[in-house]
mmCIF file with all atom_site columns, C-alpha atoms in Angstrom:
data_model
loop_
_atom_site.group_PDB
_atom_site.id
_atom_site.type_symbol
_atom_site.label_atom_id
_atom_site.label_alt_id
_atom_site.label_comp_id
_atom_site.label_asym_id
_atom_site.label_entity_id
_atom_site.label_seq_id
_atom_site.pdbx_PDB_ins_code
_atom_site.Cartn_x
_atom_site.Cartn_y
_atom_site.Cartn_z
_atom_site.occupancy
_atom_site.B_iso_or_equiv
_atom_site.pdbx_formal_charge
_atom_site.auth_seq_id
_atom_site.auth_comp_id
_atom_site.auth_asym_id
_atom_site.auth_atom_id
_atom_site.pdbx_PDB_model_num
ATOM 1   C CA . MET A 1 1   ? -17.686 -37.140 26.182 1.00 0.00 ? 15  MET A CA 1
ATOM 2   C CA . GLY A 1 2   ? -20.105 -35.658 28.690 1.00 0.00 ? 16  GLY A CA 1
ATOM 3   C CA . LYS A 1 3   ? -22.418 -32.737 28.146 1.00 0.00 ? 17  LYS A CA 1
ATOM 4   C CA . LYS A 1 4   ? -20.997 -29.246 28.431 1.00 0.00 ? 18  LYS A CA 1
ATOM 5   C CA . SER A 1 5   ? -22.116 -27.535 31.593 1.00 0.00 ? 19  SER A CA 1
ATOM 6   C CA . VAL A 1 6   ? -24.620 -24.709 31.396 1.00 0.00 ? 20  VAL A CA 1
ATOM 7   C CA . ARG A 1 7   ? -23.587 -23.495 34.839 1.00 0.00 ? 21  ARG A CA 1
ATOM 8   C CA . GLU A 1 8   ? -22.941 -19.765 35.048 1.00 0.00 ? 22  GLU A CA 1
ATOM 9   C CA . ASN A 1 9   ? -20.047 -18.231 36.999 1.00 0.00 ? 23  ASN A CA 1
ATOM 10  C CA . LYS A 1 10  ? -17.630 -21.094 36.339 1.00 0.00 ? 24  LYS A CA 1
ATOM 11  C CA . ASN A 1 11  ? -14.314 -20.695 38.066 1.00 0.00 ? 25  ASN A CA 1
ATOM 12  C CA . ILE A 1 12  ? -11.019 -20.732 36.182 1.00 0.00 ? 26  ILE A CA 1
ATOM 13  C CA . TYR A 1 13  ? -10.344 -24.382 37.004 1.00 0.00 ? 27  TYR A CA 1
ATOM 14  C CA . PHE A 1 14  ? -13.743 -25.403 35.627 1.00 0.00 ? 28  PHE A CA 1
ATOM 15  C CA . GLU A 1 15  ? -13.216 -23.310 32.490 1.00 0.00 ? 29  GLU A CA 1
ATOM 16  C CA . SER A 1 16  ? -9.712  -24.710 31.962 1.00 0.00 ? 30  SER A CA 1
ATOM 17  C CA . ARG A 1 17  ? -10.973 -28.281 32.057 1.00 0.00 ? 31  ARG A CA 1
ATOM 18  C CA . GLU A 1 18  ? -13.912 -27.505 29.785 1.00 0.00 ? 32  GLU A CA 1
ATOM 19  C CA . ALA A 1 19  ? -11.665 -25.712 27.289 1.00 0.00 ? 33  ALA A CA 1
ATOM 20  C CA . LEU A 1 20  ? -9.906  -29.039 26.758 1.00 0.00 ? 34  LEU A CA 1
ATOM 21  C CA . GLY A 1 21  ? -13.239 -30.811 26.295 1.00 0.00 ? 35  GLY A CA 1
ATOM 22  C CA . LEU A 1 22  ? -12.594 -33.095 29.262 1.00 0.00 ? 36  LEU A CA 1
ATOM 23  C CA . THR A 1 23  ? -15.116 -34.613 31.606 1.00 0.00 ? 37  THR A CA 1
ATOM 24  C CA . ARG A 1 24  ? -14.239 -34.567 35.282 1.00 0.00 ? 38  ARG A CA 1
ATOM 25  C CA . ALA A 1 25  ? -13.441 -38.266 35.095 1.00 0.00 ? 39  ALA A CA 1
ATOM 26  C CA . GLN A 1 26  ? -11.062 -37.709 32.182 1.00 0.00 ? 40  GLN A CA 1
ATOM 27  C CA . ALA A 1 27  ? -9.468  -34.703 33.886 1.00 0.00 ? 41  ALA A CA 1
ATOM 28  C CA . SER A 1 28  ? -9.045  -36.629 37.134 1.00 0.00 ? 42  SER A CA 1
ATOM 29  C CA . GLU A 1 29  ? -7.281  -39.406 35.247 1.00 0.00 ? 43  GLU A CA 1
ATOM 30  C CA . LEU A 1 30  ? -5.089  -36.905 33.375 1.00 0.00 ? 44  LEU A CA 1
ATOM 31  C CA . ILE A 1 31  ? -4.164  -35.018 36.552 1.00 0.00 ? 45  ILE A CA 1
ATOM 32  C CA . GLY A 1 32  ? -3.557  -38.225 38.473 1.00 0.00 ? 46  GLY A CA 1
ATOM 33  C CA . THR A 1 33  ? -3.647  -36.683 41.952 1.00 0.00 ? 47  THR A CA 1
ATOM 34  C CA . ILE A 1 34  ? -7.171  -35.274 42.219 1.00 0.00 ? 48  ILE A CA 1
ATOM 35  C CA . SER A 1 35  ? -10.203 -37.528 42.430 1.00 0.00 ? 49  SER A CA 1
ATOM 36  C CA . GLU A 1 36  ? -13.240 -36.830 40.296 1.00 0.00 ? 50  GLU A CA 1
ATOM 37  C CA . SER A 1 37  ? -15.295 -35.937 43.388 1.00 0.00 ? 51  SER A CA 1
ATOM 38  C CA . ARG A 1 38  ? -12.612 -33.561 44.698 1.00 0.00 ? 52  ARG A CA 1
ATOM 39  C CA . LEU A 1 39  ? -12.350 -31.958 41.268 1.00 0.00 ? 53  LEU A CA 1
ATOM 40  C CA . GLU A 1 40  ? -16.104 -31.344 41.300 1.00 0.00 ? 54  GLU A CA 1
ATOM 41  C CA . LYS A 1 41  ? -15.794 -29.703 44.723 1.00 0.00 ? 55  LYS A CA 1
ATOM 42  C CA . LEU A 1 42  ? -12.893 -27.518 43.547 1.00 0.00 ? 56  LEU A CA 1
ATOM 43  C CA . GLU A 1 43  ? -14.725 -26.432 40.420 1.00 0.00 ? 57  GLU A CA 1
ATOM 44  C CA . THR A 1 44  ? -17.930 -25.616 42.279 1.00 0.00 ? 58  THR A CA 1
ATOM 45  C CA . GLU A 1 45  ? -16.028 -23.977 45.137 1.00 0.00 ? 59  GLU A CA 1
ATOM 46  C CA . LYS A 1 46  ? -17.389 -26.366 47.758 1.00 0.00 ? 60  LYS A CA 1
ATOM 47  C CA . THR A 1 47  ? -13.853 -26.872 49.034 1.00 0.00 ? 61  THR A CA 1
ATOM 48  C CA . LEU A 1 48  ? -10.720 -24.763 49.055 1.00 0.00 ? 62  LEU A CA 1
ATOM 49  C CA . VAL A 1 49  ? -8.132  -25.457 46.412 1.00 0.00 ? 63  VAL A CA 1
ATOM 50  C CA . HIS A 1 50  ? -4.611  -26.262 47.637 1.00 0.00 ? 64  HIS A CA 1
ATOM 51  C CA . PRO A 1 51  ? -1.443  -25.049 45.921 1.00 0.00 ? 65  PRO A CA 1
ATOM 52  C CA . GLU A 1 52  ? -0.479  -28.593 44.913 1.00 0.00 ? 66  GLU A CA 1
ATOM 53  C CA . ASP A 1 53  ? -3.902  -29.015 43.262 1.00 0.00 ? 67  ASP A CA 1
ATOM 54  C CA . VAL A 1 54  ? -3.290  -25.908 41.180 1.00 0.00 ? 68  VAL A CA 1
ATOM 55  C CA . VAL A 1 55  ? 0.193   -27.021 40.158 1.00 0.00 ? 69  VAL A CA 1
ATOM 56  C CA . ASP A 1 56  ? -1.163  -30.406 39.104 1.00 0.00 ? 70  ASP A CA 1
ATOM 57  C CA . MET A 1 57  ? -4.074  -28.874 37.155 1.00 0.00 ? 71  MET A CA 1
ATOM 58  C CA . ALA A 1 58  ? -1.773  -26.307 35.534 1.00 0.00 ? 72  ALA A CA 1
ATOM 59  C CA . ASN A 1 59  ? 0.540   -29.085 34.365 1.00 0.00 ? 73  ASN A CA 1
ATOM 60  C CA . ALA A 1 60  ? -2.238  -31.399 33.186 1.00 0.00 ? 74  ALA A CA 1
ATOM 61  C CA . TYR A 1 61  ? -4.202  -28.659 31.419 1.00 0.00 ? 75  TYR A CA 1
ATOM 62  C CA . LYS A 1 62  ? -1.023  -26.986 30.078 1.00 0.00 ? 76  LYS A CA 1
ATOM 63  C CA . ARG A 1 63  ? -2.109  -23.708 31.654 1.00 0.00 ? 77  ARG A CA 1
ATOM 64  C CA . PRO A 1 64  ? 0.818   -22.382 33.739 1.00 0.00 ? 78  PRO A CA 1
ATOM 65  C CA . GLU A 1 65  ? -1.082  -19.140 34.318 1.00 0.00 ? 79  GLU A CA 1
ATOM 66  C CA . LEU A 1 66  ? -3.367  -21.024 36.736 1.00 0.00 ? 80  LEU A CA 1
ATOM 67  C CA . CYS A 1 67  ? -0.552  -20.774 39.283 1.00 0.00 ? 81  CYS A CA 1
ATOM 68  C CA . ASN A 1 68  ? -0.418  -16.989 38.978 1.00 0.00 ? 82  ASN A CA 1
ATOM 69  C CA . TYR A 1 69  ? -4.201  -16.855 39.254 1.00 0.00 ? 83  TYR A CA 1
ATOM 70  C CA . TYR A 1 70  ? -4.116  -18.897 42.446 1.00 0.00 ? 84  TYR A CA 1
ATOM 71  C CA . CYS A 1 71  ? -1.399  -16.725 43.966 1.00 0.00 ? 85  CYS A CA 1
ATOM 72  C CA . THR A 1 72  ? -3.152  -13.461 43.121 1.00 0.00 ? 86  THR A CA 1
ATOM 73  C CA . HIS A 1 73  ? -6.721  -14.475 43.952 1.00 0.00 ? 87  HIS A CA 1
ATOM 74  C CA . GLU A 1 74  ? -6.702  -17.268 46.507 1.00 0.00 ? 88  GLU A CA 1
ATOM 75  C CA . CYS A 1 75  ? -3.417  -17.319 48.410 1.00 0.00 ? 89  CYS A CA 1
ATOM 76  C CA . ARG A 1 76  ? -3.521  -15.202 51.544 1.00 0.00 ? 90  ARG A CA 1
ATOM 77  C CA . ILE A 1 77  ? 0.084   -14.046 51.116 1.00 0.00 ? 91  ILE A CA 1
ATOM 78  C CA . GLY A 1 78  ? 0.046   -13.752 47.324 1.00 0.00 ? 92  GLY A CA 1
ATOM 79  C CA . LYS A 1 79  ? -3.029  -11.523 47.228 1.00 0.00 ? 93  LYS A CA 1
ATOM 80  C CA . ASP A 1 80  ? -0.927  -8.761  48.770 1.00 0.00 ? 94  ASP A CA 1
ATOM 81  C CA . THR A 1 81  ? 2.465   -9.498  47.233 1.00 0.00 ? 95  THR A CA 1
ATOM 82  C CA . VAL A 1 82  ? 2.150   -11.184 43.837 1.00 0.00 ? 96  VAL A CA 1
ATOM 83  C CA . PRO A 1 83  ? 1.125   -9.143  40.799 1.00 0.00 ? 97  PRO A CA 1
ATOM 84  C CA . GLU A 1 84  ? -1.546  -10.567 38.513 1.00 0.00 ? 98  GLU A CA 1
ATOM 85  C CA . VAL A 1 85  ? 0.075   -11.253 35.175 1.00 0.00 ? 99  VAL A CA 1
ATOM 86  C CA . LYS A 1 86  ? -1.747  -10.920 31.881 1.00 0.00 ? 100 LYS A CA 1
ATOM 87  C CA . VAL A 1 87  ? -0.963  -13.616 29.326 1.00 0.00 ? 101 VAL A CA 1
ATOM 88  C CA . SER A 1 88  ? 0.431   -11.771 26.307 1.00 0.00 ? 102 SER A CA 1
ATOM 89  C CA . SER A 1 89  ? 2.143   -12.423 23.007 1.00 0.00 ? 103 SER A CA 1
ATOM 90  C CA . LEU A 1 90  ? 5.919   -12.310 22.863 1.00 0.00 ? 104 LEU A CA 1
ATOM 91  C CA . SER A 1 91  ? 5.881   -9.067  20.875 1.00 0.00 ? 105 SER A CA 1
ATOM 92  C CA . GLU A 1 92  ? 3.617   -7.382  23.456 1.00 0.00 ? 106 GLU A CA 1
ATOM 93  C CA . ILE A 1 93  ? 5.905   -8.548  26.258 1.00 0.00 ? 107 ILE A CA 1
ATOM 94  C CA . VAL A 1 94  ? 9.080   -7.337  24.550 1.00 0.00 ? 108 VAL A CA 1
ATOM 95  C CA . LEU A 1 95  ? 7.577   -3.950  23.654 1.00 0.00 ? 109 LEU A CA 1
ATOM 96  C CA . GLY A 1 96  ? 6.294   -3.547  27.209 1.00 0.00 ? 110 GLY A CA 1
ATOM 97  C CA . MET A 1 97  ? 9.719   -4.433  28.605 1.00 0.00 ? 111 MET A CA 1
ATOM 98  C CA . LEU A 1 98  ? 11.505  -1.989  26.308 1.00 0.00 ? 112 LEU A CA 1
ATOM 99  C CA . SER A 1 99  ? 9.066   0.773   27.169 1.00 0.00 ? 113 SER A CA 1
ATOM 100 C CA . ALA A 1 100 ? 9.498   0.195   30.910 1.00 0.00 ? 114 ALA A CA 1
ATOM 101 C CA . LEU A 1 101 ? 13.291  0.013   30.614 1.00 0.00 ? 115 LEU A CA 1
ATOM 102 C CA . ASN A 1 102 ? 13.403  3.224   28.555 1.00 0.00 ? 116 ASN A CA 1
ATOM 103 C CA . SER A 1 103 ? 11.305  5.048   31.145 1.00 0.00 ? 117 SER A CA 1
ATOM 104 C CA . LEU A 1 104 ? 13.506  3.822   33.949 1.00 0.00 ? 118 LEU A CA 1
ATOM 105 C CA . ASP A 1 105 ? 16.681  4.701   32.048 1.00 0.00 ? 119 ASP A CA 1
ATOM 106 C CA . SER A 1 106 ? 15.613  8.326   31.934 1.00 0.00 ? 120 SER A CA 1
ATOM 107 C CA . GLN A 1 107 ? 15.004  8.259   35.705 1.00 0.00 ? 121 GLN A CA 1
ATOM 108 C CA . LYS A 1 108 ? 18.156  6.435   36.852 1.00 0.00 ? 122 LYS A CA 1
ATOM 109 C CA . THR A 1 109 ? 20.051  9.640   37.718 1.00 0.00 ? 123 THR A CA 1
ATOM 110 C CA . LYS A 1 110 ? 17.100  10.753  39.846 1.00 0.00 ? 124 LYS A CA 1
ATOM 111 C CA . LEU A 1 111 ? 17.079  7.342   41.582 1.00 0.00 ? 125 LEU A CA 1
ATOM 112 C CA . ILE A 1 112 ? 20.777  7.689   42.405 1.00 0.00 ? 126 ILE A CA 1
ATOM 113 C CA . GLU A 1 113 ? 20.210  11.182  43.816 1.00 0.00 ? 127 GLU A CA 1
ATOM 114 C CA . ILE A 1 114 ? 17.258  10.030  45.911 1.00 0.00 ? 128 ILE A CA 1
ATOM 115 C CA . THR A 1 115 ? 18.916  6.939   47.360 1.00 0.00 ? 129 THR A CA 1
ATOM 116 C CA . ALA A 1 116 ? 22.562  8.052   47.671 1.00 0.00 ? 130 ALA A CA 1
ATOM 117 C CA . ASP A 1 117 ? 22.189  9.197   51.279 1.00 0.00 ? 131 ASP A CA 1
ATOM 118 C CA . GLY A 1 118 ? 20.210  6.086   52.285 1.00 0.00 ? 132 GLY A CA 1
ATOM 119 C CA . VAL A 1 119 ? 17.195  8.188   53.220 1.00 0.00 ? 133 VAL A CA 1
ATOM 120 C CA . ILE A 1 120 ? 14.118  9.035   51.200 1.00 0.00 ? 134 ILE A CA 1
ATOM 121 C CA . SER A 1 121 ? 12.896  12.412  52.377 1.00 0.00 ? 135 SER A CA 1
ATOM 122 C CA . ASP A 1 122 ? 9.341   13.676  52.020 1.00 0.00 ? 136 ASP A CA 1
ATOM 123 C CA . ASP A 1 123 ? 10.291  15.874  49.064 1.00 0.00 ? 137 ASP A CA 1
ATOM 124 C CA . GLU A 1 124 ? 11.873  12.863  47.294 1.00 0.00 ? 138 GLU A CA 1
ATOM 125 C CA . LEU A 1 125 ? 8.984   10.497  47.980 1.00 0.00 ? 139 LEU A CA 1
ATOM 126 C CA . LYS A 1 126 ? 6.864   11.434  44.947 1.00 0.00 ? 140 LYS A CA 1
ATOM 127 C CA . ASP A 1 127 ? 9.749   10.825  42.520 1.00 0.00 ? 141 ASP A CA 1
ATOM 128 C CA . PHE A 1 128 ? 10.661  7.587   44.288 1.00 0.00 ? 142 PHE A CA 1
ATOM 129 C CA . VAL A 1 129 ? 7.097   6.287   43.984 1.00 0.00 ? 143 VAL A CA 1
ATOM 130 C CA . GLU A 1 130 ? 7.115   7.038   40.243 1.00 0.00 ? 144 GLU A CA 1
ATOM 131 C CA . ILE A 1 131 ? 10.393  5.152   39.836 1.00 0.00 ? 145 ILE A CA 1
ATOM 132 C CA . GLN A 1 132 ? 8.996   2.276   41.863 1.00 0.00 ? 146 GLN A CA 1
ATOM 133 C CA . LYS A 1 133 ? 6.014   2.118   39.484 1.00 0.00 ? 147 LYS A CA 1
ATOM 134 C CA . GLN A 1 134 ? 8.444   1.726   36.572 1.00 0.00 ? 148 GLN A CA 1
ATOM 135 C CA . LEU A 1 135 ? 10.217  -1.077  38.427 1.00 0.00 ? 149 LEU A CA 1
ATOM 136 C CA . ASP A 1 136 ? 6.844   -2.739  38.996 1.00 0.00 ? 150 ASP A CA 1
ATOM 137 C CA . ASN A 1 137 ? 6.175   -2.512  35.241 1.00 0.00 ? 151 ASN A CA 1
ATOM 138 C CA . ILE A 1 138 ? 9.489   -4.250  34.563 1.00 0.00 ? 152 ILE A CA 1
ATOM 139 C CA . ASP A 1 139 ? 8.592   -6.926  37.113 1.00 0.00 ? 153 ASP A CA 1
ATOM 140 C CA . MET A 1 140 ? 5.233   -7.475  35.407 1.00 0.00 ? 154 MET A CA 1
ATOM 141 C CA . THR A 1 141 ? 6.820   -7.913  31.993 1.00 0.00 ? 155 THR A CA 1
ATOM 142 C CA . VAL A 1 142 ? 9.375   -10.369 33.392 1.00 0.00 ? 156 VAL A CA 1
ATOM 143 C CA . GLU A 1 143 ? 6.579   -12.399 35.008 1.00 0.00 ? 157 GLU A CA 1
ATOM 144 C CA . SER A 1 144 ? 4.590   -12.264 31.780 1.00 0.00 ? 158 SER A CA 1
ATOM 145 C CA . LEU A 1 145 ? 7.631   -13.557 29.888 1.00 0.00 ? 159 LEU A CA 1
ATOM 146 C CA . LYS A 1 146 ? 7.971   -16.420 32.385 1.00 0.00 ? 160 LYS A CA 1
ATOM 147 C CA . ILE A 1 147 ? 4.353   -17.436 31.831 1.00 0.00 ? 161 ILE A CA 1
ATOM 148 C CA . TRP A 1 148 ? 4.765   -17.123 28.066 1.00 0.00 ? 162 TRP A CA 1
ATOM 149 C CA . MET A 1 149 ? 7.825   -19.404 28.256 1.00 0.00 ? 163 MET A CA 1
ATOM 150 C CA . ALA A 1 150 ? 5.990   -21.911 30.455 1.00 0.00 ? 164 ALA A CA 1
ATOM 151 C CA . ASN A 1 151 ? 3.105   -21.978 27.957 1.00 0.00 ? 165 ASN A CA 1
ATOM 152 C CA . MET A 1 152 ? 5.509   -22.540 25.055 1.00 0.00 ? 166 MET A CA 1
ATOM 153 C CA . ILE A 1 153 ? 7.170   -25.398 26.948 1.00 0.00 ? 167 ILE A CA 1
ATOM 154 C CA . ALA A 1 154 ? 3.782   -26.895 27.854 1.00 0.00 ? 168 ALA A CA 1
ATOM 155 C CA . ASP A 1 155 ? 2.718   -26.712 24.190 1.00 0.00 ? 169 ASP A CA 1
ATOM 156 C CA . GLY A 1 156 ? 5.986   -28.317 23.058 1.00 0.00 ? 170 GLY A CA 1
ATOM 157 C CA . LYS A 1 157 ? 7.050   -25.209 21.121 1.00 0.00 ? 171 LYS A CA 1
ATOM 158 C CA . ILE A 1 158 ? 10.179  -24.756 23.259 1.00 0.00 ? 172 ILE A CA 1
ATOM 159 C CA . ASN A 1 159 ? 12.375  -27.643 24.353 1.00 0.00 ? 173 ASN A CA 1
ATOM 160 C CA . GLY A 1 160 ? 12.030  -27.485 28.145 1.00 0.00 ? 174 GLY A CA 1
ATOM 161 C CA . LYS A 1 161 ? 14.766  -30.048 28.753 1.00 0.00 ? 175 LYS A CA 1
ATOM 162 C CA . LYS A 1 162 ? 17.255  -28.103 26.636 1.00 0.00 ? 176 LYS A CA 1
ATOM 163 C CA . LEU A 1 163 ? 16.252  -24.865 28.357 1.00 0.00 ? 177 LEU A CA 1
ATOM 164 C CA . ARG A 1 164 ? 16.886  -26.388 31.817 1.00 0.00 ? 178 ARG A CA 1
ATOM 165 C CA . GLU A 1 165 ? 20.305  -27.620 30.642 1.00 0.00 ? 179 GLU A CA 1
ATOM 166 C CA . LEU A 1 166 ? 21.241  -24.140 29.438 1.00 0.00 ? 180 LEU A CA 1
ATOM 167 C CA . ARG A 1 167 ? 20.213  -22.561 32.721 1.00 0.00 ? 181 ARG A CA 1
#
């Protein structure tokens, strides 16, 4: 195994490889689609990473959250539309989901009143924005659950094949 880098400001792809204790050569072989020299350029930000590179690294490194990172930090469209998801434990995700759903439940009558006429007036806008924030919280917990599931599948703790069959 090669020496561990002393480089500061390592990007997430560099850190993910190092966390597995892999050299670039080993990682390149594991990934199968990225040469060692390209991997070095991606990790040192001498070239732009492509979505397919991220998918391949995420699969090889068993780090599905790399895809969310790419979308929220590097993708021109995703930066404005995809929320950054924090990797959490299942209990944190479930409690967050229940909290967001409870908050929204108490506001559902208000949402019906605001949207019933198909128009959101200026005096309804503040309430609508608050409800939208609760919906965003629900979205975040769903995305967090998806990443948690992907991590469990990658780690072999959930049978991915069986899950796909059930879907």
